[in-house]
PDB file of C-alpha atoms in Angstrom:
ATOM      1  CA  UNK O   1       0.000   0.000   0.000  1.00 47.00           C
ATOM      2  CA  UNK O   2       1.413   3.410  -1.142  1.00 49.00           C
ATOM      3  CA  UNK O   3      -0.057   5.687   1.454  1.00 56.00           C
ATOM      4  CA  UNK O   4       2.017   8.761   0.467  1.00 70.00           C
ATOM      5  CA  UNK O   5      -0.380   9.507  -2.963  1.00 79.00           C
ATOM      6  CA  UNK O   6       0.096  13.029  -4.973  1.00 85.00           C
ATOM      7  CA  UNK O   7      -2.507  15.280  -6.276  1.00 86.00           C
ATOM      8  CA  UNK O   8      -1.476  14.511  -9.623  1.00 89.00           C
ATOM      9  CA  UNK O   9      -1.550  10.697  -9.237  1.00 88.00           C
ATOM     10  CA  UNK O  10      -4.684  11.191  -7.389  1.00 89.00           C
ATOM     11  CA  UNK O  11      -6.421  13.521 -10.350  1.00 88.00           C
ATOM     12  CA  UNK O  12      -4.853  10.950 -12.409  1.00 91.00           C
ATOM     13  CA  UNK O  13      -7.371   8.258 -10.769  1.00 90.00           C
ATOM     14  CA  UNK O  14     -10.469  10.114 -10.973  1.00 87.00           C
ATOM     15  CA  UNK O  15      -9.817  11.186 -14.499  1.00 85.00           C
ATOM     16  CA  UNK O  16      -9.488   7.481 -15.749  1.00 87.00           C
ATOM     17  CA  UNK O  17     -12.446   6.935 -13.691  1.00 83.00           C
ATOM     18  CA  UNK O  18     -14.549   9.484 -14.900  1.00 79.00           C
ATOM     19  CA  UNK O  19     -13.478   8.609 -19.207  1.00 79.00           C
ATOM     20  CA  UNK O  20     -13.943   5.240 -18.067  1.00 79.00           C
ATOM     21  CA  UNK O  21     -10.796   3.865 -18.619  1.00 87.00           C
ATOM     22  CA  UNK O  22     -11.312   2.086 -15.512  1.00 85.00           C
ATOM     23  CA  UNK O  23     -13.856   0.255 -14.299  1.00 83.00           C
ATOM     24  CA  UNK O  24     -15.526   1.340 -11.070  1.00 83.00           C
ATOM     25  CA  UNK O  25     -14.097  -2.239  -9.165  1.00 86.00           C
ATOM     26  CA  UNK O  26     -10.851  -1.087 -10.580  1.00 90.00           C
ATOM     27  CA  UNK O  27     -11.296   2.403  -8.872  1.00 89.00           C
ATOM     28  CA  UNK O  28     -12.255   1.107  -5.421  1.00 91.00           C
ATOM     29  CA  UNK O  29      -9.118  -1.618  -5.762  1.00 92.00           C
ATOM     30  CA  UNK O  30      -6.683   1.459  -6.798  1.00 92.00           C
ATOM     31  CA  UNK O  31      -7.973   3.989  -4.440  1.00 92.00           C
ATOM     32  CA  UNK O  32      -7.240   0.804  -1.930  1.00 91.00           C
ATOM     33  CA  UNK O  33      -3.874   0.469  -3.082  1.00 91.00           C
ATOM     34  CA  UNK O  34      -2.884   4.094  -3.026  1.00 89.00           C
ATOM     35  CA  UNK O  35      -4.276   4.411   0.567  1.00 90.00           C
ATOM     36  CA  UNK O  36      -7.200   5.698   0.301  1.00 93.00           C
ATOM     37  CA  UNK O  37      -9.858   3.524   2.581  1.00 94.00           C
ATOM     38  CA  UNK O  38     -13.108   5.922   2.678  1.00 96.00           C
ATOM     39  CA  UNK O  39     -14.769   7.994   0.590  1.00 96.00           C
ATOM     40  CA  UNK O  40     -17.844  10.988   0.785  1.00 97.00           C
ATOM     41  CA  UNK O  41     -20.090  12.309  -1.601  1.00 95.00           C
ATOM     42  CA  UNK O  42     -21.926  15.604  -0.877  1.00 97.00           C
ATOM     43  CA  UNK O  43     -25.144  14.950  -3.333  1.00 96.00           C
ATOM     44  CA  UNK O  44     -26.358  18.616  -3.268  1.00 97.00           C
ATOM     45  CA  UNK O  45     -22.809  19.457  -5.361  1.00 96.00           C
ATOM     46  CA  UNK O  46     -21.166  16.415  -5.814  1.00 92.00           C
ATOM     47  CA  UNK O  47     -17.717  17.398  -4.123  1.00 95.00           C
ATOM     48  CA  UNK O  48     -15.936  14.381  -3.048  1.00 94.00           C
ATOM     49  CA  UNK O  49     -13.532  14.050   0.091  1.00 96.00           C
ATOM     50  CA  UNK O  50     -11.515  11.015  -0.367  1.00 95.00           C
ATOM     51  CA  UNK O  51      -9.115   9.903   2.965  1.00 94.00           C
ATOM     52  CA  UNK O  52      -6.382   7.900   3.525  1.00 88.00           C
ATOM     53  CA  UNK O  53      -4.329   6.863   6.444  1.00 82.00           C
ATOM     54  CA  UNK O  54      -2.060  10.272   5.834  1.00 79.00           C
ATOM     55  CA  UNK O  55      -4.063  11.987   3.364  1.00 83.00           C
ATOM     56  CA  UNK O  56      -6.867  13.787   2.259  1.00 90.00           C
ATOM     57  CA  UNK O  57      -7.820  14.989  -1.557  1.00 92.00           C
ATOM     58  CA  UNK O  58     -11.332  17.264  -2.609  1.00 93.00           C
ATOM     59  CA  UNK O  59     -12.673  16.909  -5.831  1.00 91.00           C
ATOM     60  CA  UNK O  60     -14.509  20.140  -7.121  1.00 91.00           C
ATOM     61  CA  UNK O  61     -18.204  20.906  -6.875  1.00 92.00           C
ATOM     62  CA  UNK O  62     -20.294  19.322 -10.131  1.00 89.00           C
ATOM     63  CA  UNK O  63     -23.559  20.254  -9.701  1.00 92.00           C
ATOM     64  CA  UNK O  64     -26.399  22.032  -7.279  1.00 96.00           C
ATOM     65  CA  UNK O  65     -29.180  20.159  -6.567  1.00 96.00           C
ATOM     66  CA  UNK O  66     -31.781  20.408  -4.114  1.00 96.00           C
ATOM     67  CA  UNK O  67     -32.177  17.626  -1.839  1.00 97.00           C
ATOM     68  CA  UNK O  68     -35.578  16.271  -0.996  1.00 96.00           C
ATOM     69  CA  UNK O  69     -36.883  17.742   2.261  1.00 95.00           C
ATOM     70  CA  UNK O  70     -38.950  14.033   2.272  1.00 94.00           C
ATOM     71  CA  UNK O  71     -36.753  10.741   2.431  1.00 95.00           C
ATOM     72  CA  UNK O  72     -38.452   8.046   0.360  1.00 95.00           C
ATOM     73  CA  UNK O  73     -36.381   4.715   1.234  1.00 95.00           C
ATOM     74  CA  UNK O  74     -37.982   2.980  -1.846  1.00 95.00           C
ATOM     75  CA  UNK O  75     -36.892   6.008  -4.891  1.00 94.00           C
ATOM     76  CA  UNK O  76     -33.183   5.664  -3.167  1.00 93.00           C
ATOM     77  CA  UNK O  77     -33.241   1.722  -3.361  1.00 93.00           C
ATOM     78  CA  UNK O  78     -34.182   1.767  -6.780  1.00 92.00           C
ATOM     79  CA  UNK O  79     -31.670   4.319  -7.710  1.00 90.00           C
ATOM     80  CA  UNK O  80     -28.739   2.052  -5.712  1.00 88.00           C
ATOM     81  CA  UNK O  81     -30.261  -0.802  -8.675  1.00 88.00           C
ATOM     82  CA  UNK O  82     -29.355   1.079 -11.374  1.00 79.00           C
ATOM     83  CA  UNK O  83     -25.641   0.592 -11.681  1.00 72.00           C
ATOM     84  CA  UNK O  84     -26.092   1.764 -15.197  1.00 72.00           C
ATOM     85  CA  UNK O  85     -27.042   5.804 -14.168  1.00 74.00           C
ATOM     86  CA  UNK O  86     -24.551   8.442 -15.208  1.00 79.00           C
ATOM     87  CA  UNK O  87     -22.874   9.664 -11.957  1.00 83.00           C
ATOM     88  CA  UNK O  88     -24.540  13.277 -12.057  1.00 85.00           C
ATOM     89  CA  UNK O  89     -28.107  11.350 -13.001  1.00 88.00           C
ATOM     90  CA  UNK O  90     -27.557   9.253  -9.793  1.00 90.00           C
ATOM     91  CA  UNK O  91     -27.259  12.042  -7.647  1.00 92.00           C
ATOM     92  CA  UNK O  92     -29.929  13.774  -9.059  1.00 94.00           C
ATOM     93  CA  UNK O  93     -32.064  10.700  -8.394  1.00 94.00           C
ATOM     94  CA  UNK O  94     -30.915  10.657  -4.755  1.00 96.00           C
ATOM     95  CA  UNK O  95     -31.222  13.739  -4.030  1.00 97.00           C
ATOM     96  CA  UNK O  96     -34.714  13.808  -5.079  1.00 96.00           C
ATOM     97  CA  UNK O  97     -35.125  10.931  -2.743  1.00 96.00           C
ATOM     98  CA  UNK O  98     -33.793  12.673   0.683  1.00 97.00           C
ATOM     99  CA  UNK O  99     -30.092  11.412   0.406  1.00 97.00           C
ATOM    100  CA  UNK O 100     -27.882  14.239   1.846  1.00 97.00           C
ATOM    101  CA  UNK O 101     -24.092  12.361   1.662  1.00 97.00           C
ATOM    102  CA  UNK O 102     -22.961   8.756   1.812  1.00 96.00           C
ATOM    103  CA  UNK O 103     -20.163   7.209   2.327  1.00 97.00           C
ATOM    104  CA  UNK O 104     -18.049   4.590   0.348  1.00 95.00           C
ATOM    105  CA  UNK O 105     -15.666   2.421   2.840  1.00 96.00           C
ATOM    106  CA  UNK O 106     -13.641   0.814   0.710  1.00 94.00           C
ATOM    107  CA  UNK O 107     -12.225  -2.273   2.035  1.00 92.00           C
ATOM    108  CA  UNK O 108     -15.483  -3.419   3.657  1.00 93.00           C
ATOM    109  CA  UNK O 109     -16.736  -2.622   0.031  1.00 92.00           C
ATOM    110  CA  UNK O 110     -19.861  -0.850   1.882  1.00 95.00           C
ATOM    111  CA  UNK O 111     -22.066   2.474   1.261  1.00 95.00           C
ATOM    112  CA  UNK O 112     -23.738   4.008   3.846  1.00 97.00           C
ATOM    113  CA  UNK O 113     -26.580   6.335   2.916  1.00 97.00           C
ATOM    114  CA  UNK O 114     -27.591   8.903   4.828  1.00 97.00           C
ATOM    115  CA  UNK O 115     -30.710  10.953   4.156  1.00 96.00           C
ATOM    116  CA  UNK O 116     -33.081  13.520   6.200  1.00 91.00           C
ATOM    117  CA  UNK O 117     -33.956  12.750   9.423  1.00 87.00           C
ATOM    118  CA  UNK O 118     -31.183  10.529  10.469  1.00 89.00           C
ATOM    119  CA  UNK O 119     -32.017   8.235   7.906  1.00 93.00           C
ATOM    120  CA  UNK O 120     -29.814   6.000   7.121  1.00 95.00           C
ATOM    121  CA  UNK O 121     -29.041   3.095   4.343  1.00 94.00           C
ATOM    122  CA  UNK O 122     -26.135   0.679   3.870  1.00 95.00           C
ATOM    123  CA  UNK O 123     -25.860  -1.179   0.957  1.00 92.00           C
ATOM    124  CA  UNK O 124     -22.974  -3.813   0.027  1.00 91.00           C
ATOM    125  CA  UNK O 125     -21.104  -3.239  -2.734  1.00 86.00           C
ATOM    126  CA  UNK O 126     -21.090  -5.942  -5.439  1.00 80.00           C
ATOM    127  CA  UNK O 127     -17.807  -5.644  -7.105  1.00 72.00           C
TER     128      UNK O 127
END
């Protein structure tokens, strides 16, 4: 594990990611391997906060939605289904459904959603 990662390797990663170069198992299993164990997505803009053992990187805002004042359990399960949805198009979907962040931990290859009102979902990754 290489837990002293750059900026530029890092943008490096999410710009594969985002082309598709990569996969998103292949993501997860290099963020892993650059020491990166956790990761956070604001929905309302997107902005991600990756962390590692002896780092931290931000990704820039993307969008600004509104999130759902309402959580409807059922509109965020069937958005977690659709592995196919654009990135943006899943957070739009989310947000619409009360999801305020969640959480990727990486080696546990778990998501924890969490949505107004304490809400909360966890979902295992399949990857």
């Amino acid at each position: 594990m290489n837990d002293k990662l750059t900026e530029s390797e890092f943008q490096e990663m999410i710009r594969r990611r985002s082309t598709g170069e990569i996969s998103f198992p292949q993501f997860l299993d290099e963020l892993s391997q650059s020491g990166i164990n956790e990761y956070e997505i604001d929905v309302a803009t997107g902005r991600a906060t990756y962390k590692g053992v002896h780092s931290e990187f931000k990704t820039d805002a993307q969008v600004s939605l509104v999130i759902s004042d309402k959580f409807n359990r059922s509109k965020v399960l069937e958005a977690i289904a659709d592995i196919s949805l654009p990135f943006l198009d899943f957070l739009k979907e989310i947000a619409e459904a009360g999801i305020v962040t969640y959480r990727v931990y990486i080696s546990e290859k778990k998501v924890t959603y969490f949505g107004i009102g304490e809400k909360e979902i966890e979902e295992q990754l399949k990857v």
